[in-house]
Amino acid sequence: MTPLRRLGMLITTCVLVLGLGGATVPASAASGAKPTVVLVHGAFADASGFNDMITMLDAAGFPVIAPANPLRDVSGDAAYISSVLDTITGPIILVGHSYGGVVITNAARGHDNVKALVYLGAFAPDAGESALQLAQQFPGSELGAALVLRPYPLPGSTEPGIDGYIDPAKFRAVFAADLPSYKTRQMAATQRPGSHTGLSDGSGEPAWKSIPSWYLIPAQDKVIPPAAQRFMAGRAGSKVREINSSHVVMMSHPAAATAVVLSAYAATR
């Protein structure tokens, strides 16, 4: 038997044993009425930044998914996260950090089961706005001067794409000043870059116009100025809390970030 055929038989067996006959996995069904919390990371990070929140949400009985954000362009990233939402039955609380806020603002459109949007040190753009535009609209961001740019090939194009990484020597001060230095050295080494296209793409019609939102603002954010976050939160009509934190509020203050998710749940259940 060929390896390909063995793989096919294994998949078929799993479908029969687990009863996964349809394309949609009812991720929230086993947990009763509690919504599935979908956590979307931003650039210069990955989904492991939510690990402490995941532990807390899991202990509280919430199903959690923290998918990998492609970090390529707004429409494609939002389409990917939207496809993850398509696989979930039952209510959803959609959470975004940093550029992940741009993604959830677009991915939630057309999903009536998304009951709340939660922005954790994140962008909440209006139609046509980009992450870079919003970060530069208010003083305080130190990200631009800390970026190292690296080209990468784009299929079918003679021009390369441009990825931005945070200079490891500046990573802790700009991104995560309230985390231990050993941890930020690891994060700098494993960071996923943000593409210039994604950070400069204009956003689409924002889901926060029709879905209630919550906003946790890190007052010591050196990536997205707190003034920009206050502006976006006020415009969206978000329920707002501020905390003395660096940009990675879900890592340095996971209990506070989780409490915002729980507040969203309590208000929309």
PDB file of N, CA, C and O in Angstrom, residues 108-164:
ATOM      1  N   ALA A 108     -14.770  39.681  11.060  1.00  0.00           N
ATOM      2  CA  ALA A 108     -16.057  39.464  11.734  1.00  0.00           C
ATOM      3  C   ALA A 108     -17.251  39.770  10.839  1.00  0.00           C
ATOM      4  O   ALA A 108     -18.370  39.307  11.127  1.00  0.00           O
ATOM      5  N   ARG A 109     -17.040  40.523   9.776  1.00  0.00           N
ATOM      6  CA  ARG A 109     -18.167  40.866   8.906  1.00  0.00           C
ATOM      7  C   ARG A 109     -18.823  39.610   8.352  1.00  0.00           C
ATOM      8  O   ARG A 109     -18.150  38.685   7.905  1.00  0.00           O
ATOM      9  N   GLY A 110     -20.143  39.587   8.396  1.00  0.00           N
ATOM     10  CA  GLY A 110     -20.887  38.455   7.846  1.00  0.00           C
ATOM     11  C   GLY A 110     -21.026  37.278   8.782  1.00  0.00           C
ATOM     12  O   GLY A 110     -21.605  36.259   8.403  1.00  0.00           O
ATOM     13  N   HIS A 111     -20.526  37.403  10.001  1.00  0.00           N
ATOM     14  CA  HIS A 111     -20.634  36.319  10.981  1.00  0.00           C
ATOM     15  C   HIS A 111     -21.553  36.773  12.113  1.00  0.00           C
ATOM     16  O   HIS A 111     -21.126  37.438  13.058  1.00  0.00           O
ATOM     17  N   ASP A 112     -22.823  36.412  11.997  1.00  0.00           N
ATOM     18  CA  ASP A 112     -23.797  36.839  12.998  1.00  0.00           C
ATOM     19  C   ASP A 112     -23.536  36.244  14.368  1.00  0.00           C
ATOM     20  O   ASP A 112     -24.047  36.743  15.376  1.00  0.00           O
ATOM     21  N   ASN A 113     -22.743  35.170  14.424  1.00  0.00           N
ATOM     22  CA  ASN A 113     -22.478  34.542  15.727  1.00  0.00           C
ATOM     23  C   ASN A 113     -21.298  35.175  16.467  1.00  0.00           C
ATOM     24  O   ASN A 113     -20.981  34.764  17.581  1.00  0.00           O
ATOM     25  N   VAL A 114     -20.646  36.174  15.861  1.00  0.00           N
ATOM     26  CA  VAL A 114     -19.633  36.934  16.598  1.00  0.00           C
ATOM     27  C   VAL A 114     -20.371  37.944  17.465  1.00  0.00           C
ATOM     28  O   VAL A 114     -20.963  38.901  16.966  1.00  0.00           O
ATOM     29  N   LYS A 115     -20.342  37.722  18.764  1.00  0.00           N
ATOM     30  CA  LYS A 115     -21.132  38.521  19.699  1.00  0.00           C
ATOM     31  C   LYS A 115     -20.373  39.713  20.264  1.00  0.00           C
ATOM     32  O   LYS A 115     -20.979  40.663  20.758  1.00  0.00           O
ATOM     33  N   ALA A 116     -19.033  39.649  20.244  1.00  0.00           N
ATOM     34  CA  ALA A 116     -18.246  40.730  20.817  1.00  0.00           C
ATOM     35  C   ALA A 116     -16.878  40.774  20.169  1.00  0.00           C
ATOM     36  O   ALA A 116     -16.321  39.736  19.783  1.00  0.00           O
ATOM     37  N   LEU A 117     -16.346  41.984  20.047  1.00  0.00           N
ATOM     38  CA  LEU A 117     -14.979  42.213  19.599  1.00  0.00           C
ATOM     39  C   LEU A 117     -14.189  42.755  20.787  1.00  0.00           C
ATOM     40  O   LEU A 117     -14.650  43.667  21.484  1.00  0.00           O
ATOM     41  N   VAL A 118     -13.011  42.194  21.016  1.00  0.00           N
ATOM     42  CA  VAL A 118     -12.164  42.642  22.121  1.00  0.00           C
ATOM     43  C   VAL A 118     -10.816  43.055  21.543  1.00  0.00           C
ATOM     44  O   VAL A 118     -10.140  42.256  20.885  1.00  0.00           O
ATOM     45  N   TYR A 119     -10.441  44.307  21.803  1.00  0.00           N
ATOM     46  CA  TYR A 119      -9.183  44.851  21.312  1.00  0.00           C
ATOM     47  C   TYR A 119      -8.211  44.980  22.481  1.00  0.00           C
ATOM     48  O   TYR A 119      -8.486  45.692  23.453  1.00  0.00           O
ATOM     49  N   LEU A 120      -7.088  44.277  22.390  1.00  0.00           N
ATOM     50  CA  LEU A 120      -6.060  44.297  23.438  1.00  0.00           C
ATOM     51  C   LEU A 120      -4.823  45.000  22.888  1.00  0.00           C
ATOM     52  O   LEU A 120      -4.045  44.410  22.128  1.00  0.00           O
ATOM     53  N   GLY A 121      -4.648  46.283  23.214  1.00  0.00           N
ATOM     54  CA  GLY A 121      -3.528  47.022  22.639  1.00  0.00           C
ATOM     55  C   GLY A 121      -3.518  46.882  21.132  1.00  0.00           C
ATOM     56  O   GLY A 121      -2.494  46.527  20.541  1.00  0.00           O
ATOM     57  N   ALA A 122      -4.637  47.197  20.499  1.00  0.00           N
ATOM     58  CA  ALA A 122      -4.841  46.829  19.101  1.00  0.00           C
ATOM     59  C   ALA A 122      -5.328  48.006  18.264  1.00  0.00           C
ATOM     60  O   ALA A 122      -5.753  49.039  18.786  1.00  0.00           O
ATOM     61  N   PHE A 123      -5.276  47.805  16.959  1.00  0.00           N
ATOM     62  CA  PHE A 123      -5.860  48.745  16.015  1.00  0.00           C
ATOM     63  C   PHE A 123      -7.330  48.403  15.790  1.00  0.00           C
ATOM     64  O   PHE A 123      -7.689  47.236  15.621  1.00  0.00           O
ATOM     65  N   ALA A 124      -8.165  49.451  15.744  1.00  0.00           N
ATOM     66  CA  ALA A 124      -9.570  49.292  15.380  1.00  0.00           C
ATOM     67  C   ALA A 124      -9.874  50.312  14.287  1.00  0.00           C
ATOM     68  O   ALA A 124     -10.475  51.362  14.540  1.00  0.00           O
ATOM     69  N   PRO A 125      -9.441  50.037  13.053  1.00  0.00           N
ATOM     70  CA  PRO A 125      -9.522  51.043  11.995  1.00  0.00           C
ATOM     71  C   PRO A 125     -10.931  51.222  11.446  1.00  0.00           C
ATOM     72  O   PRO A 125     -11.784  50.336  11.537  1.00  0.00           O
ATOM     73  N   ASP A 126     -11.153  52.374  10.873  1.00  0.00           N
ATOM     74  CA  ASP A 126     -12.353  52.632  10.083  1.00  0.00           C
ATOM     75  C   ASP A 126     -12.025  52.303   8.627  1.00  0.00           C
ATOM     76  O   ASP A 126     -10.866  52.014   8.281  1.00  0.00           O
ATOM     77  N   ALA A 127     -13.032  52.346   7.783  1.00  0.00           N
ATOM     78  CA  ALA A 127     -12.830  52.009   6.371  1.00  0.00           C
ATOM     79  C   ALA A 127     -11.773  52.916   5.749  1.00  0.00           C
ATOM     80  O   ALA A 127     -11.812  54.143   5.908  1.00  0.00           O
ATOM     81  N   GLY A 128     -10.817  52.314   5.061  1.00  0.00           N
ATOM     82  CA  GLY A 128      -9.778  53.048   4.362  1.00  0.00           C
ATOM     83  C   GLY A 128      -8.541  53.345   5.184  1.00  0.00           C
ATOM     84  O   GLY A 128      -7.513  53.723   4.629  1.00  0.00           O
ATOM     85  N   GLU A 129      -8.618  53.179   6.494  1.00  0.00           N
ATOM     86  CA  GLU A 129      -7.462  53.475   7.342  1.00  0.00           C
ATOM     87  C   GLU A 129      -6.521  52.282   7.413  1.00  0.00           C
ATOM     88  O   GLU A 129      -6.954  51.132   7.350  1.00  0.00           O
ATOM     89  N   SER A 130      -5.230  52.562   7.585  1.00  0.00           N
ATOM     90  CA  SER A 130      -4.237  51.508   7.734  1.00  0.00           C
ATOM     91  C   SER A 130      -3.622  51.572   9.121  1.00  0.00           C
ATOM     92  O   SER A 130      -3.712  52.584   9.829  1.00  0.00           O
ATOM     93  N   ALA A 131      -2.959  50.487   9.498  1.00  0.00           N
ATOM     94  CA  ALA A 131      -2.282  50.445  10.790  1.00  0.00           C
ATOM     95  C   ALA A 131      -1.186  51.511  10.865  1.00  0.00           C
ATOM     96  O   ALA A 131      -1.068  52.230  11.865  1.00  0.00           O
ATOM     97  N   LEU A 132      -0.390  51.628   9.806  1.00  0.00           N
ATOM     98  CA  LEU A 132       0.681  52.620   9.813  1.00  0.00           C
ATOM     99  C   LEU A 132       0.138  54.039   9.918  1.00  0.00           C
ATOM    100  O   LEU A 132       0.675  54.874  10.652  1.00  0.00           O
ATOM    101  N   GLN A 133      -0.929  54.302   9.200  1.00  0.00           N
ATOM    102  CA  GLN A 133      -1.538  55.630   9.241  1.00  0.00           C
ATOM    103  C   GLN A 133      -1.988  55.979  10.652  1.00  0.00           C
ATOM    104  O   GLN A 133      -1.721  57.073  11.158  1.00  0.00           O
ATOM    105  N   LEU A 134      -2.649  55.052  11.317  1.00  0.00           N
ATOM    106  CA  LEU A 134      -3.157  55.313  12.662  1.00  0.00           C
ATOM    107  C   LEU A 134      -2.025  55.456  13.672  1.00  0.00           C
ATOM    108  O   LEU A 134      -2.090  56.293  14.574  1.00  0.00           O
ATOM    109  N   ALA A 135      -0.977  54.637  13.525  1.00  0.00           N
ATOM    110  CA  ALA A 135       0.160  54.725  14.450  1.00  0.00           C
ATOM    111  C   ALA A 135       0.890  56.052  14.318  1.00  0.00           C
ATOM    112  O   ALA A 135       1.428  56.580  15.301  1.00  0.00           O
ATOM    113  N   GLN A 136       0.907  56.608  13.104  1.00  0.00           N
ATOM    114  CA  GLN A 136       1.628  57.863  12.854  1.00  0.00           C
ATOM    115  C   GLN A 136       0.766  59.099  13.086  1.00  0.00           C
ATOM    116  O   GLN A 136       1.277  60.222  13.115  1.00  0.00           O
ATOM    117  N   GLN A 137      -0.531  58.889  13.274  1.00  0.00           N
ATOM    118  CA  GLN A 137      -1.460  60.010  13.438  1.00  0.00           C
ATOM    119  C   GLN A 137      -1.304  60.684  14.810  1.00  0.00           C
ATOM    120  O   GLN A 137      -1.650  61.850  14.973  1.00  0.00           O
ATOM    121  N   PHE A 138      -0.768  59.932  15.767  1.00  0.00           N
ATOM    122  CA  PHE A 138      -0.581  60.437  17.124  1.00  0.00           C
ATOM    123  C   PHE A 138       0.879  60.212  17.523  1.00  0.00           C
ATOM    124  O   PHE A 138       1.483  59.218  17.135  1.00  0.00           O
ATOM    125  N   PRO A 139       1.455  61.107  18.328  1.00  0.00           N
ATOM    126  CA  PRO A 139       2.852  60.924  18.743  1.00  0.00           C
ATOM    127  C   PRO A 139       2.998  59.797  19.762  1.00  0.00           C
ATOM    128  O   PRO A 139       2.058  59.472  20.489  1.00  0.00           O
ATOM    129  N   GLY A 140       4.189  59.186  19.778  1.00  0.00           N
ATOM    130  CA  GLY A 140       4.490  58.212  20.818  1.00  0.00           C
ATOM    131  C   GLY A 140       4.970  56.865  20.331  1.00  0.00           C
ATOM    132  O   GLY A 140       5.559  56.111  21.101  1.00  0.00           O
ATOM    133  N   SER A 141       4.755  56.529  19.057  1.00  0.00           N
ATOM    134  CA  SER A 141       5.215  55.234  18.565  1.00  0.00           C
ATOM    135  C   SER A 141       6.717  55.269  18.308  1.00  0.00           C
ATOM    136  O   SER A 141       7.232  56.201  17.687  1.00  0.00           O
ATOM    137  N   GLU A 142       7.418  54.244  18.781  1.00  0.00           N
ATOM    138  CA  GLU A 142       8.850  54.105  18.532  1.00  0.00           C
ATOM    139  C   GLU A 142       9.137  52.954  17.565  1.00  0.00           C
ATOM    140  O   GLU A 142      10.298  52.566  17.386  1.00  0.00           O
ATOM    141  N   LEU A 143       8.099  52.439  16.937  1.00  0.00           N
ATOM    142  CA  LEU A 143       8.256  51.257  16.093  1.00  0.00           C
ATOM    143  C   LEU A 143       9.059  51.548  14.831  1.00  0.00           C
ATOM    144  O   LEU A 143       9.944  50.772  14.465  1.00  0.00           O
ATOM    145  N   GLY A 144       8.745  52.633  14.145  1.00  0.00           N
ATOM    146  CA  GLY A 144       9.361  52.892  12.852  1.00  0.00           C
ATOM    147  C   GLY A 144      10.879  52.889  12.894  1.00  0.00           C
ATOM    148  O   GLY A 144      11.536  52.269  12.046  1.00  0.00           O
ATOM    149  N   ALA A 145      11.450  53.533  13.895  1.00  0.00           N
ATOM    150  CA  ALA A 145      12.909  53.629  13.996  1.00  0.00           C
ATOM    151  C   ALA A 145      13.547  52.324  14.437  1.00  0.00           C
ATOM    152  O   ALA A 145      14.768  52.172  14.351  1.00  0.00           O
ATOM    153  N   ALA A 146      12.731  51.375  14.883  1.00  0.00           N
ATOM    154  CA  ALA A 146      13.267  50.104  15.373  1.00  0.00           C
ATOM    155  C   ALA A 146      13.196  48.991  14.337  1.00  0.00           C
ATOM    156  O   ALA A 146      13.683  47.886  14.586  1.00  0.00           O
ATOM    157  N   LEU A 147      12.632  49.267  13.165  1.00  0.00           N
ATOM    158  CA  LEU A 147      12.397  48.207  12.190  1.00  0.00           C
ATOM    159  C   LEU A 147      13.630  47.901  11.341  1.00  0.00           C
ATOM    160  O   LEU A 147      14.374  48.790  10.937  1.00  0.00           O
ATOM    161  N   VAL A 148      13.804  46.620  11.075  1.00  0.00           N
ATOM    162  CA  VAL A 148      14.784  46.123  10.112  1.00  0.00           C
ATOM    163  C   VAL A 148      13.987  45.544   8.952  1.00  0.00           C
ATOM    164  O   VAL A 148      13.142  44.662   9.157  1.00  0.00           O
ATOM    165  N   LEU A 149      14.243  46.027   7.737  1.00  0.00           N
ATOM    166  CA  LEU A 149      13.458  45.617   6.573  1.00  0.00           C
ATOM    167  C   LEU A 149      14.189  44.536   5.781  1.00  0.00           C
ATOM    168  O   LEU A 149      15.391  44.639   5.548  1.00  0.00           O
ATOM    169  N   ARG A 150      13.437  43.527   5.382  1.00  0.00           N
ATOM    170  CA  ARG A 150      14.002  42.433   4.596  1.00  0.00           C
ATOM    171  C   ARG A 150      13.066  42.121   3.429  1.00  0.00           C
ATOM    172  O   ARG A 150      11.876  41.873   3.638  1.00  0.00           O
ATOM    173  N   PRO A 151      13.602  42.107   2.190  1.00  0.00           N
ATOM    174  CA  PRO A 151      12.755  41.763   1.040  1.00  0.00           C
ATOM    175  C   PRO A 151      12.505  40.263   0.971  1.00  0.00           C
ATOM    176  O   PRO A 151      13.295  39.459   1.453  1.00  0.00           O
ATOM    177  N   TYR A 152      11.372  39.909   0.382  1.00  0.00           N
ATOM    178  CA  TYR A 152      11.064  38.501   0.132  1.00  0.00           C
ATOM    179  C   TYR A 152      10.384  38.385  -1.233  1.00  0.00           C
ATOM    180  O   TYR A 152       9.749  39.339  -1.699  1.00  0.00           O
ATOM    181  N   PRO A 153      10.533  37.259  -1.914  1.00  0.00           N
ATOM    182  CA  PRO A 153       9.978  37.137  -3.271  1.00  0.00           C
ATOM    183  C   PRO A 153       8.464  37.030  -3.259  1.00  0.00           C
ATOM    184  O   PRO A 153       7.871  36.363  -2.402  1.00  0.00           O
ATOM    185  N   LEU A 154       7.842  37.708  -4.219  1.00  0.00           N
ATOM    186  CA  LEU A 154       6.401  37.619  -4.415  1.00  0.00           C
ATOM    187  C   LEU A 154       6.139  36.837  -5.702  1.00  0.00           C
ATOM    188  O   LEU A 154       6.606  37.255  -6.772  1.00  0.00           O
ATOM    189  N   PRO A 155       5.451  35.702  -5.646  1.00  0.00           N
ATOM    190  CA  PRO A 155       5.180  34.926  -6.860  1.00  0.00           C
ATOM    191  C   PRO A 155       4.470  35.777  -7.912  1.00  0.00           C
ATOM    192  O   PRO A 155       3.519  36.509  -7.604  1.00  0.00           O
ATOM    193  N   GLY A 156       4.960  35.703  -9.132  1.00  0.00           N
ATOM    194  CA  GLY A 156       4.342  36.419 -10.232  1.00  0.00           C
ATOM    195  C   GLY A 156       4.676  37.895 -10.297  1.00  0.00           C
ATOM    196  O   GLY A 156       4.104  38.632 -11.098  1.00  0.00           O
ATOM    197  N   SER A 157       5.594  38.355  -9.458  1.00  0.00           N
ATOM    198  CA  SER A 157       5.939  39.774  -9.449  1.00  0.00           C
ATOM    199  C   SER A 157       7.450  39.932  -9.564  1.00  0.00           C
ATOM    200  O   SER A 157       8.225  39.144  -9.008  1.00  0.00           O
ATOM    201  N   THR A 158       7.870  40.969 -10.274  1.00  0.00           N
ATOM    202  CA  THR A 158       9.299  41.263 -10.365  1.00  0.00           C
ATOM    203  C   THR A 158       9.769  42.095  -9.177  1.00  0.00           C
ATOM    204  O   THR A 158      10.971  42.226  -8.939  1.00  0.00           O
ATOM    205  N   GLU A 159       8.825  42.663  -8.444  1.00  0.00           N
ATOM    206  CA  GLU A 159       9.152  43.460  -7.266  1.00  0.00           C
ATOM    207  C   GLU A 159       8.998  42.608  -6.016  1.00  0.00           C
ATOM    208  O   GLU A 159       8.024  41.855  -5.873  1.00  0.00           O
ATOM    209  N   PRO A 160       9.929  42.709  -5.082  1.00  0.00           N
ATOM    210  CA  PRO A 160       9.807  41.916  -3.859  1.00  0.00           C
ATOM    211  C   PRO A 160       8.807  42.519  -2.878  1.00  0.00           C
ATOM    212  O   PRO A 160       8.497  43.714  -2.937  1.00  0.00           O
ATOM    213  N   GLY A 161       8.305  41.677  -1.984  1.00  0.00           N
ATOM    214  CA  GLY A 161       7.598  42.188  -0.832  1.00  0.00           C
ATOM    215  C   GLY A 161       8.600  42.636   0.213  1.00  0.00           C
ATOM    216  O   GLY A 161       9.788  42.320   0.119  1.00  0.00           O
ATOM    217  N   ILE A 162       8.143  43.388   1.179  1.00  0.00           N
ATOM    218  CA  ILE A 162       9.031  43.884   2.238  1.00  0.00           C
ATOM    219  C   ILE A 162       8.467  43.467   3.589  1.00  0.00           C
ATOM    220  O   ILE A 162       7.324  43.792   3.934  1.00  0.00           O
ATOM    221  N   ASP A 163       9.271  42.744   4.346  1.00  0.00           N
ATOM    222  CA  ASP A 163       8.918  42.366   5.708  1.00  0.00           C
ATOM    223  C   ASP A 163       9.648  43.262   6.696  1.00  0.00           C
ATOM    224  O   ASP A 163      10.816  43.620   6.480  1.00  0.00           O
ATOM    225  N   GLY A 164       8.963  43.606   7.780  1.00  0.00           N
ATOM    226  CA  GLY A 164       9.587  44.386   8.833  1.00  0.00           C
ATOM    227  C   GLY A 164       9.759  43.546  10.091  1.00  0.00           C
ATOM    228  O   GLY A 164       8.829  42.884  10.548  1.00  0.00           O
TER     229      GLY A 164
END
